[in-house]
Coordinates of C-alpha atoms in Angstrom, one line a residue:
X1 CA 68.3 -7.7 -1.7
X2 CA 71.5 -7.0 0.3
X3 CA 69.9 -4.2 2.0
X4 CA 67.2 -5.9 2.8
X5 CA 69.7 -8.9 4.1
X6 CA 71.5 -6.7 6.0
X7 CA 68.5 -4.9 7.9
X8 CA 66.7 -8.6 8.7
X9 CA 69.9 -9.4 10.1
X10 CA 70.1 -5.9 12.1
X11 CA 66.7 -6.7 13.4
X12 CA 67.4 -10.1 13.9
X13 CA 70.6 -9.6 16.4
X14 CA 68.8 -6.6 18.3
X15 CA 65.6 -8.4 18.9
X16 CA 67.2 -11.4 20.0
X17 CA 70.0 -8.6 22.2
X18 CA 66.3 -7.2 24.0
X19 CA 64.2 -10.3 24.0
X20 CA 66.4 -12.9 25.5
X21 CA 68.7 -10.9 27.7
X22 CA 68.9 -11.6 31.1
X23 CA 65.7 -13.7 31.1
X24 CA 67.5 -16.5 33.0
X25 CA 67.5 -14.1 35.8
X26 CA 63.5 -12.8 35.8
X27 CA 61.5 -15.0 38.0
X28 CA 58.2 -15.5 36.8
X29 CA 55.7 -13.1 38.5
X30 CA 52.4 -12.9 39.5
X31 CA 48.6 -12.8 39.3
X32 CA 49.3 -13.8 35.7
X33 CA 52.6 -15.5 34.4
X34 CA 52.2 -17.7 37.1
X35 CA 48.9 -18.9 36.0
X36 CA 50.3 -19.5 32.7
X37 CA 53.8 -21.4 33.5
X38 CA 51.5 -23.6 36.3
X39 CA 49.3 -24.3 34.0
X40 CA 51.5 -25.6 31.2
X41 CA 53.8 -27.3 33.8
X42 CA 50.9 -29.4 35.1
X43 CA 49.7 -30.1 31.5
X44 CA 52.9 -31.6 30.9
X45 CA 53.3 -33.5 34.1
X46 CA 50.0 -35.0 33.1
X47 CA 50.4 -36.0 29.6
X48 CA 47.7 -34.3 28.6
X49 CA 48.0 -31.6 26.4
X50 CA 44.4 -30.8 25.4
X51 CA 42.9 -30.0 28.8
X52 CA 44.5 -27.0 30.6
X53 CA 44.4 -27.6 33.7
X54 CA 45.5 -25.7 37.1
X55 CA 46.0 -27.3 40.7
X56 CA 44.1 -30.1 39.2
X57 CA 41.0 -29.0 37.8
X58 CA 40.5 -28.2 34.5
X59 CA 41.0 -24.0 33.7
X60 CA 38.8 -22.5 30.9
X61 CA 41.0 -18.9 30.8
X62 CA 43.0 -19.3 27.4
X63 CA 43.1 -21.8 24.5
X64 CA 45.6 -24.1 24.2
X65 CA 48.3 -22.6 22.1
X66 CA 50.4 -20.4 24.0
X67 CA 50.7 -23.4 26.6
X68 CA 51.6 -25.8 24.1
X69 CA 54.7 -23.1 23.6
X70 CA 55.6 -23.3 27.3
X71 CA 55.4 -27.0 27.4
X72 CA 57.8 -27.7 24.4
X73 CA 60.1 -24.9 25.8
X74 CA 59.6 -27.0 29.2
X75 CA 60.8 -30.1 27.3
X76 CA 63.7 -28.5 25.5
X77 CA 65.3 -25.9 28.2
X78 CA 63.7 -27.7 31.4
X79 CA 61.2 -25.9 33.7
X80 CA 63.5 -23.0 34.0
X81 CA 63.0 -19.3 33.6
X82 CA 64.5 -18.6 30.5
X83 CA 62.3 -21.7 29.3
X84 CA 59.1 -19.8 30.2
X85 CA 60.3 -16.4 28.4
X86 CA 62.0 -18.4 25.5
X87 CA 58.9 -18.2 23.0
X88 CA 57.6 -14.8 23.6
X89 CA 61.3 -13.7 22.8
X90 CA 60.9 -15.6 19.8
X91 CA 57.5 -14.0 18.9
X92 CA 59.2 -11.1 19.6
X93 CA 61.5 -11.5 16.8
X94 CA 58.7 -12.7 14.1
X95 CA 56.8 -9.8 14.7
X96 CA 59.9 -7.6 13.8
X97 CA 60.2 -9.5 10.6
X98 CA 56.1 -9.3 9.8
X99 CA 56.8 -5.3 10.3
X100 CA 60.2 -5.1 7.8
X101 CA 58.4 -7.7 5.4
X102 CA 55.3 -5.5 5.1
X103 CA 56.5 -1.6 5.3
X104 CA 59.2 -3.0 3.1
X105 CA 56.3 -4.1 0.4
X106 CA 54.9 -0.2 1.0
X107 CA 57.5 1.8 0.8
X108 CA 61.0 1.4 1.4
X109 CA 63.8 -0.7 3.0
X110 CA 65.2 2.8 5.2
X111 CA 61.1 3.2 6.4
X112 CA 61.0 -0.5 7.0
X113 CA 64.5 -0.6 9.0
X114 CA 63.2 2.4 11.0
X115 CA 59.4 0.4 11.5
X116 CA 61.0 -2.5 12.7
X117 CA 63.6 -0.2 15.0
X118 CA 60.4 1.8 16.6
X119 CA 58.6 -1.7 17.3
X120 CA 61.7 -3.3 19.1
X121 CA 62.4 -0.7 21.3
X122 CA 59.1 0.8 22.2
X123 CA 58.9 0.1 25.7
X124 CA 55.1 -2.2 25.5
X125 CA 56.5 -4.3 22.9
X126 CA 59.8 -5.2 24.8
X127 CA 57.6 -5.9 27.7
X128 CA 55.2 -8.1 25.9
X129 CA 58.5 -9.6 24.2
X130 CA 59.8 -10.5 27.4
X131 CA 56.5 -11.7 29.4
X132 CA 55.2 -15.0 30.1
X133 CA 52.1 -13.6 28.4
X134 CA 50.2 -14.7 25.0
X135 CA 50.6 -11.1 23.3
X136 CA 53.7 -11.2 21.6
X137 CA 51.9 -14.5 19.7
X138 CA 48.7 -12.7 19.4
X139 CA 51.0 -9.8 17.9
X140 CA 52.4 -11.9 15.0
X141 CA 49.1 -14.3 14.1
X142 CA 46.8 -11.6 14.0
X143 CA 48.9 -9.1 12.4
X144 CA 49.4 -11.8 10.0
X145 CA 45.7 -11.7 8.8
X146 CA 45.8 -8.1 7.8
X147 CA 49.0 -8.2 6.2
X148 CA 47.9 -10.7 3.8
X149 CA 44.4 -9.5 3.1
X150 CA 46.1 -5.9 2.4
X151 CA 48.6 -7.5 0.1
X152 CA 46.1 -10.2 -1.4
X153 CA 44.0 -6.8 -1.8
X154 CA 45.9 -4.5 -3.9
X155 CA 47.9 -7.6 -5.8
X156 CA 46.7 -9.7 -8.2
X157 CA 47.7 -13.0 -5.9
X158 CA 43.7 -13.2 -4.3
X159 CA 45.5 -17.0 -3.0
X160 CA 47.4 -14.8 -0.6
X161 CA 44.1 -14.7 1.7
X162 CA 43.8 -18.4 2.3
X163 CA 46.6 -17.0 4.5
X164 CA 44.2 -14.8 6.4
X165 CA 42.1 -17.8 7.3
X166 CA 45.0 -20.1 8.8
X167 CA 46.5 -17.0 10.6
X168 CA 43.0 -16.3 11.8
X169 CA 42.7 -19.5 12.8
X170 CA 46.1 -19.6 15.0
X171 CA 45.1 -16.3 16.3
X172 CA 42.0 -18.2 17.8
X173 CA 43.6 -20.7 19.1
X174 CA 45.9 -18.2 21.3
X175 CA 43.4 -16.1 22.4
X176 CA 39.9 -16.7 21.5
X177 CA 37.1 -15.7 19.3
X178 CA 38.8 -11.9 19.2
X179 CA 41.7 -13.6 16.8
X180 CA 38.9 -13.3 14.3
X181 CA 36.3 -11.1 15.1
X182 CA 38.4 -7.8 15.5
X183 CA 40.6 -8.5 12.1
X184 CA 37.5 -9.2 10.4
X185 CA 35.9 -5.6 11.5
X186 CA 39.0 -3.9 10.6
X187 CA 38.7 -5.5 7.3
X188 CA 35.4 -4.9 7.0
X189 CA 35.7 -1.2 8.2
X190 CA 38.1 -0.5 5.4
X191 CA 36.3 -1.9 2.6
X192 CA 33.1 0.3 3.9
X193 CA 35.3 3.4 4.0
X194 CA 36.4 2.2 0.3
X195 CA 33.1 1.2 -1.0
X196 CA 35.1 -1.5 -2.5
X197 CA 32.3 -4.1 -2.2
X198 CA 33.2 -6.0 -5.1
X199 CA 36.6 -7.5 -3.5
X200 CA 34.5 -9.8 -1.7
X201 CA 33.1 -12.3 -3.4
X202 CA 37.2 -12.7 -4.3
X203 CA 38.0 -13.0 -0.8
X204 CA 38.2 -16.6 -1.1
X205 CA 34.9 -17.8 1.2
X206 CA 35.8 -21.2 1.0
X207 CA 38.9 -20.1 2.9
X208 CA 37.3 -20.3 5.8
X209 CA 37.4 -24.2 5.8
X210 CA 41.1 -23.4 6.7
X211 CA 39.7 -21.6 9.7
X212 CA 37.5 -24.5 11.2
X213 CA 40.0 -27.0 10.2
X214 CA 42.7 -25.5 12.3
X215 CA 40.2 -23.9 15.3
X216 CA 39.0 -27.5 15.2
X217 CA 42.7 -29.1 16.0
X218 CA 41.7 -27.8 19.8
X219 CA 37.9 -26.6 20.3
X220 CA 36.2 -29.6 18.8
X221 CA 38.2 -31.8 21.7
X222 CA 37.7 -29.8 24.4
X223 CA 34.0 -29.5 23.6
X224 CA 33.7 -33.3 23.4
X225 CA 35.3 -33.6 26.7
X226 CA 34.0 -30.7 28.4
X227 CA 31.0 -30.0 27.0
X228 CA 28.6 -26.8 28.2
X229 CA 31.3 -26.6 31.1
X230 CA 33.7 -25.5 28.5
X231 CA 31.5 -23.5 26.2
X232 CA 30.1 -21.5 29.6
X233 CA 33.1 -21.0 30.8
X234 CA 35.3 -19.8 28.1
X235 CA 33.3 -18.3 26.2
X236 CA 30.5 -16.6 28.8
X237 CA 33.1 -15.8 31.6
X238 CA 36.4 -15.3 29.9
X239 CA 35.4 -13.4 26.7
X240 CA 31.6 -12.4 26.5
X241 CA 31.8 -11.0 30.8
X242 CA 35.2 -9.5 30.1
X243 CA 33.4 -7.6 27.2
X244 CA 30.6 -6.8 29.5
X245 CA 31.5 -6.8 32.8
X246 CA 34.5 -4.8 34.0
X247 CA 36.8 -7.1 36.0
X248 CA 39.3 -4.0 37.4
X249 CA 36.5 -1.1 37.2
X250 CA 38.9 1.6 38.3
X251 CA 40.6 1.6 34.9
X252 CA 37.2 1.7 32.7
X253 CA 37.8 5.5 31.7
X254 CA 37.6 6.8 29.1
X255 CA 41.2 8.3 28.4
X256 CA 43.0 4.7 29.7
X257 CA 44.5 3.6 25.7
X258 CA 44.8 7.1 24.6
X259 CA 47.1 8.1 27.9
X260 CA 48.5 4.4 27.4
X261 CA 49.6 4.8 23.9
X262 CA 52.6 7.1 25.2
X263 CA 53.2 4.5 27.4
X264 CA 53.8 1.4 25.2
X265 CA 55.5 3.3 22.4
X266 CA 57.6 5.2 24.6
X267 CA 59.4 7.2 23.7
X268 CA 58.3 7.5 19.6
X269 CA 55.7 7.9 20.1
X270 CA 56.1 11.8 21.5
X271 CA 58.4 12.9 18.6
X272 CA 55.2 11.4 16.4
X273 CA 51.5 12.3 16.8
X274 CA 52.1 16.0 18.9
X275 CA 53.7 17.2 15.9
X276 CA 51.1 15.7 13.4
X277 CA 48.5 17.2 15.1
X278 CA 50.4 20.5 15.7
X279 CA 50.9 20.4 11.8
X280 CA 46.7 19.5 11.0
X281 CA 46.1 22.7 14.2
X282 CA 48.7 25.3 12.0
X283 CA 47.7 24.0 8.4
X284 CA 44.3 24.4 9.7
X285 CA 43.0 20.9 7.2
X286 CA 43.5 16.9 8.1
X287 CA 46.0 15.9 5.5
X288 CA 45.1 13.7 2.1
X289 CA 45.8 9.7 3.0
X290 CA 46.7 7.4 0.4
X291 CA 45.0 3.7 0.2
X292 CA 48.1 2.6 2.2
X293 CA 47.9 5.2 4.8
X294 CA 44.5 4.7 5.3
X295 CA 44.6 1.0 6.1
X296 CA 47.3 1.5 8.2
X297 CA 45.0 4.1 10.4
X298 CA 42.3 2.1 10.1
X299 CA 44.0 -0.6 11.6
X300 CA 45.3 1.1 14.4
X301 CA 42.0 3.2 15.1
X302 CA 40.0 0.2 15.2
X303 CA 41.6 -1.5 17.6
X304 CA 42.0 1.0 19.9
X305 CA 38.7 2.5 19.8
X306 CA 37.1 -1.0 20.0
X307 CA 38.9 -1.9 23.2
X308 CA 38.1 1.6 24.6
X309 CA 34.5 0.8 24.4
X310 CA 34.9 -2.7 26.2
X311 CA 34.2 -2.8 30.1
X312 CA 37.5 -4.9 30.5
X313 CA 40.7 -2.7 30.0
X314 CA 44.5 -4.4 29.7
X315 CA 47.7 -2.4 28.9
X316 CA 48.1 -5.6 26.8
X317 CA 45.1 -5.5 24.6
X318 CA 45.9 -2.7 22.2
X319 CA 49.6 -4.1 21.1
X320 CA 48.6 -5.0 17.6
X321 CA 48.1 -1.7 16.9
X322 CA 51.8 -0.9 17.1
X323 CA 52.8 -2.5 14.2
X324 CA 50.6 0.0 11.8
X325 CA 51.4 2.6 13.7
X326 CA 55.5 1.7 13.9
X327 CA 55.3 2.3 9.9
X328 CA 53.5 5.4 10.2
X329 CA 56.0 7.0 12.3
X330 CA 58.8 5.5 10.4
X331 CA 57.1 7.2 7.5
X332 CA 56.3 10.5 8.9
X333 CA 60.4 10.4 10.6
X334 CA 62.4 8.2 8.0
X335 CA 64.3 11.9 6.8
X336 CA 65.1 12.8 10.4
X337 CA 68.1 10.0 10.7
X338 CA 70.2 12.3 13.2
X339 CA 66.7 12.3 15.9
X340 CA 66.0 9.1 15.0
X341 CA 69.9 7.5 15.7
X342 CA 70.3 9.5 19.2
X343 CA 66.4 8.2 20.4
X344 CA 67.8 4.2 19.6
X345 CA 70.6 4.9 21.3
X346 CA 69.0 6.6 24.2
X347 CA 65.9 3.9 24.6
X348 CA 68.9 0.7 24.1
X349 CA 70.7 2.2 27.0
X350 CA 67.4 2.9 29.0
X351 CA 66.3 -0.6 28.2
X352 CA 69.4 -1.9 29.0
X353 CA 69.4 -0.3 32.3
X354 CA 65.9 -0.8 32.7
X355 CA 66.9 -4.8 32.9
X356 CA 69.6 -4.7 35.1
X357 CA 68.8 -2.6 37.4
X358 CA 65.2 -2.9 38.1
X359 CA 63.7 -5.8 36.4
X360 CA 66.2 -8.4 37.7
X361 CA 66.9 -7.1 41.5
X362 CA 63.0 -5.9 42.1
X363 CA 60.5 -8.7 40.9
X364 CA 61.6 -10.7 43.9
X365 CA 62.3 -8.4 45.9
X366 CA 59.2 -6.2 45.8
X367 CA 57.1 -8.9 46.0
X368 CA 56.3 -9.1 42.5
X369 CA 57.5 -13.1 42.1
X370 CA 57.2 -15.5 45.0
X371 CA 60.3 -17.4 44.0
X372 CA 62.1 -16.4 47.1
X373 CA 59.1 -17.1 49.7
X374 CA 58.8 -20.7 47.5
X375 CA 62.4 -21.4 48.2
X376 CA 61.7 -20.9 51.9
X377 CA 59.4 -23.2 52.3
X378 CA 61.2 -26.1 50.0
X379 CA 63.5 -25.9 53.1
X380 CA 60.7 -25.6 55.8
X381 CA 58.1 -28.0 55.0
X382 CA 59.1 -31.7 55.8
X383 CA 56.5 -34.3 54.9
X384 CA 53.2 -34.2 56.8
X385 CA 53.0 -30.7 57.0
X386 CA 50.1 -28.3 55.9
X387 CA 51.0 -25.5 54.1
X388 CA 48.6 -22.6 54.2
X389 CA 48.1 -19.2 52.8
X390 CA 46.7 -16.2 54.4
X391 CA 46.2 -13.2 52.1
X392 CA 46.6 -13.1 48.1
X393 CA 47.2 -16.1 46.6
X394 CA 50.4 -16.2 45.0
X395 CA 50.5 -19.0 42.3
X396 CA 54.4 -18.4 41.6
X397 CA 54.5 -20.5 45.3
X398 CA 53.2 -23.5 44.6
X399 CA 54.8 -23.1 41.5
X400 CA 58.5 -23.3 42.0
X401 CA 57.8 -25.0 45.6
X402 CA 56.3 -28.1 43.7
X403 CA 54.2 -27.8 47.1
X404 CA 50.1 -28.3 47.8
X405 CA 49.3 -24.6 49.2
X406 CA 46.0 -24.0 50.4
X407 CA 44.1 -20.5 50.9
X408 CA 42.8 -20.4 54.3
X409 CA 39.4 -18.4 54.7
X410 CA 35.9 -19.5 56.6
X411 CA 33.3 -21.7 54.7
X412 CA 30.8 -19.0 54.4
X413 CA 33.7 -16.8 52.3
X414 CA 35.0 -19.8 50.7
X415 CA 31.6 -20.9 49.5
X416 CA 30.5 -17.2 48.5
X417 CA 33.6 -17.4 45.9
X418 CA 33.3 -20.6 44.2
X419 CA 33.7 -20.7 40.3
X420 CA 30.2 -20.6 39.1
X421 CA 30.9 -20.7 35.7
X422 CA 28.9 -17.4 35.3
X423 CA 31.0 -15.1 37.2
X424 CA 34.2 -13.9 37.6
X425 CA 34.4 -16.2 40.6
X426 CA 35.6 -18.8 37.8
X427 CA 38.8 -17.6 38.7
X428 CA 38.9 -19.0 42.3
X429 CA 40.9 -22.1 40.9
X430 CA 43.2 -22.3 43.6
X431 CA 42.6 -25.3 46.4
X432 CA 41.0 -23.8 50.1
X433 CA 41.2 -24.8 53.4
X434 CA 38.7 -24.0 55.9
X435 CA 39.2 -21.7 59.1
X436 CA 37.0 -23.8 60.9
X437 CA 38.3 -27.2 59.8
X438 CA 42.6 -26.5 60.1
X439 CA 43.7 -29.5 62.1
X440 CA 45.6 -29.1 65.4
X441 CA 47.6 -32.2 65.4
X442 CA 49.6 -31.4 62.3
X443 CA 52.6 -28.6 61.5
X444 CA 51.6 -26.0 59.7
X445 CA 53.6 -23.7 57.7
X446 CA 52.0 -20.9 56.9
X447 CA 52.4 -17.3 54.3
X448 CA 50.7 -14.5 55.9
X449 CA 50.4 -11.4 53.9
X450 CA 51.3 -8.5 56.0
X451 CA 48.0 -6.6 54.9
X452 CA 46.0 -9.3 56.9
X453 CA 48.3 -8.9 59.8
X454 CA 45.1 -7.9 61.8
X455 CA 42.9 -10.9 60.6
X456 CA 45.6 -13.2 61.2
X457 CA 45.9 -12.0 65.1
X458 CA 41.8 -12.6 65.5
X459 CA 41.7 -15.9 63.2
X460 CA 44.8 -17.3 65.1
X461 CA 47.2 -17.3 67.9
X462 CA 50.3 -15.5 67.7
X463 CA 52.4 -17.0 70.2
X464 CA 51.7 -20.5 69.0
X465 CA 53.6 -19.8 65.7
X466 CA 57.3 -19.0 65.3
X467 CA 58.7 -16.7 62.8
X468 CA 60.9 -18.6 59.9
X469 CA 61.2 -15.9 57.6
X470 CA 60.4 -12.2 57.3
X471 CA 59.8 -10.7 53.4
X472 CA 59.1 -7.3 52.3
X473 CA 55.1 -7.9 52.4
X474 CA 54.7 -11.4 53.9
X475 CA 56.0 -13.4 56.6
X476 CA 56.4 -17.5 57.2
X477 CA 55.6 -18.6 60.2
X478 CA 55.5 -22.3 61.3
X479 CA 53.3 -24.2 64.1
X480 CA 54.4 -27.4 65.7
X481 CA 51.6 -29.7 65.9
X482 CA 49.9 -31.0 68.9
X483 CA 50.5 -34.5 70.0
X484 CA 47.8 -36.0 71.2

């Protein structure tokens, strides 16, 4: 017990070290923690905490949970920066526990240690731990469900897989119909590979009342109030399209999660799998798995090769596939302490480094956050003026400007991309303004991405506007009105 005190502690102090340093400092960046913090930040001004909603209208994307997060952070720490990052961090650290908790229950408290080690500083981990994204809660709910079916398994506590159900449940409520679905394949890909068809009948069926009751805290509102809007939306667009329909088709290849996987458990995981598969090339025969071992692969496996075959890739999706595999290297390296000291070492310095000296001076500064641009026009626009947008849409700009910032295209673009609810044109949330309809007898401020430099000298006059501010890849330029 006071080793095992002493390592929760140890993994305690080091997530919270990675997690929560410097987040103060890491403006919130863009296409996609901006969505999230403007999201929950309207939610809250609102009052209404069911509905998330996005420069006014209601925004299908994500359930509620993860938002709910960011608004009670919102209340506690202020719309701040740290506030925004404050729950993933903690996430972060849960999930560290959930890895000691179970490799500790397979093996040992020195495998468990080292698990919970590899997971904190692989580099996709720390990333998700440190992101206004919902992984690191995805991480810890639906890891949750197959730590307790595995344990409800091979004990003789069968109430441990109520558990499953809420966690299931809670993973649904961060991220959709997936916080069931894959778990449940993985489950049911085990017990195949088993034959072990009599565990379920004990399963507990009736657990799944815990499911409904807590999926219903949030989907049986919003379908009440939203009706086939919602059910079109979220579920047609945002998980069965994304399954379907490859929203960045340049990354559906397919090598992208096994060239990835060195990537987000950097750097174990090249002192892992080559020399396990050197070893099954020289011993010339795949070596014999126990039931634990094979669970464990079958976890990870699953999840990877079910995302591979999905038209929709994220760096994101496979993360819950690090916690097997963090107690499968701990295993296969636990005797190796001298390696395994001078490679923590090594990665705390490099993500140490990695902080300070690129995260914090290069989101704003690379373009990668609008905070800076937003703080330029907090000081330009006085009342009355138009503020416009020409190029990508940044949503960290209204954001942290507390400003109404249009997208300025023609009508024929600007009705060709629409949410339709069928598309992913459902993503067009942000508010337009027309080319043809931009009034002359108001200021207008205006961001100009310096990729539409061209369209902006054919849509507009140049010497009408005056420069207020030159960025890296945008401008602000302001234009006095006419008076009439």
């Amino acid at each position: 017990m006071e080793q095992d005190k002493r390592n929760l502690i140890f993994l305690t102090l080091l997530g919270v070290a990675l997690f929560l340093f410097a987040n103060g400092h890491l403006a919130i960046t863009d296409p996609v923690e901006s969505n999230y913090t403007q999201t929950a930040k309207e939610m809250l001004l609102s009052g209404d905490y069911v509905s998330p909603r996005i420069f006014g209208n209601f925004w299908y994307d994500k359930p509620a949970f993860f938002y709910w997060e960011l608004i009670a952070a919102f209340k506690v720490f202020g719309v701040t920066d740290f506030a925004a990052r404050f729950f993933p961090a903690v996430f972060g650290v849960i999930g560290l526990w959930l890895t000691y908790f179970f490799a500790r229950r397979l093996y040992d408290g020195t495998t468990a240690l080292w698990a919970g080690v590899m997971l904190a500083t692989s580099v996709g981990y720390w990333v998700i731990s440190k992101s206004v994204i919902t992984d690191a809660t995805l991480f810890v709910f639906f890891n949750a469900v197959l730590v307790f079916f595995y344990l409800a398994y091979k004990g003789n506590n069968k109430n441990l897989y109520y558990l499953c159900y809420l966690f299931a449940g809670l993973a649904v409520l961060t991220k959709g119909p997936i916080g069931l679905l894959l778990p449940g394949l993985i489950v049911t890909v085990f017990i195949v590979l088993r034959r072990d068809f009599g565990e379920i009948p004990r399963m507990k069926p009736l657990g799944f009342a815990v499911f409904f009751a807590v999926v219903a805290l949030w989907y049986v509102p919003m379908y009440l109030l939203h009706g086939s809007d919602f059910i079109n939306t979220f579920l047609g667009v945002h998980n069965y399209l994304r399954a379907t329909v490859s929203e960045h088709p340049m990354w559906n290849v397919w090598w992208y999660y096994s060239v990835l996987f060195f990537l987000i458990f950097f750097p174990w995981g090249f002192v892992t799998l080559p020399p396990k598969i050197y070893s099954i090339i020289r011993e010339r025969r795949l070596p014999r798995l126990d039931t634990d071992e094979q669970f464990l692969l079958v976890w990870a496996l699953t999840i990877n090769i079910f995302y591979q075959m999905m038209a929709t890739k994220y760096t994101t999706y496979t993360m819950p596939s690090l916690l097997p595999i963090s107690i499968l290297a701990a295993k296969f390296l636990r005797n190796r302490t001298t390696l395994l000291r001078r490679m923590f070492f090594g990665e705390i310095a490099f993500l140490v480094i990695a902080t300070l000296l690129v995260l914090v001076p290069n989101i704003t500064a690379k373009n990668y956050s609008g905070k800076e641009v937003a703080a330029t026009l907090k000081e330009t626009v006085q009342d009355g003026d138009l503020v416009l947008n020409y190029g990508d849409y940044k949503v960290s700009h209204p954001y942290y400007s507390n400003l109404d910032i249009y997208n300025v295209d023609n009508k024929k673009s600007i009705e060709a991309d629409r949410p339709d609810g069928k598309s992913w044109n459902s993503k067009n949330v942000w508010p337009y303004w027309a080319l043809e309809e931009i009034p002359q007898d108001r200021t207008l401020v205006m961001v100009v991405g310096k990729k539409k430099d061209g369209g902006f000298n054919k849509d507009f006059r140049p010497e009408e506007w005056t420069l207020v501010r030159e960025f890296d890849q945008c401008r602000v330029l302001r234009k006095e009105g006419r008076k009439s």
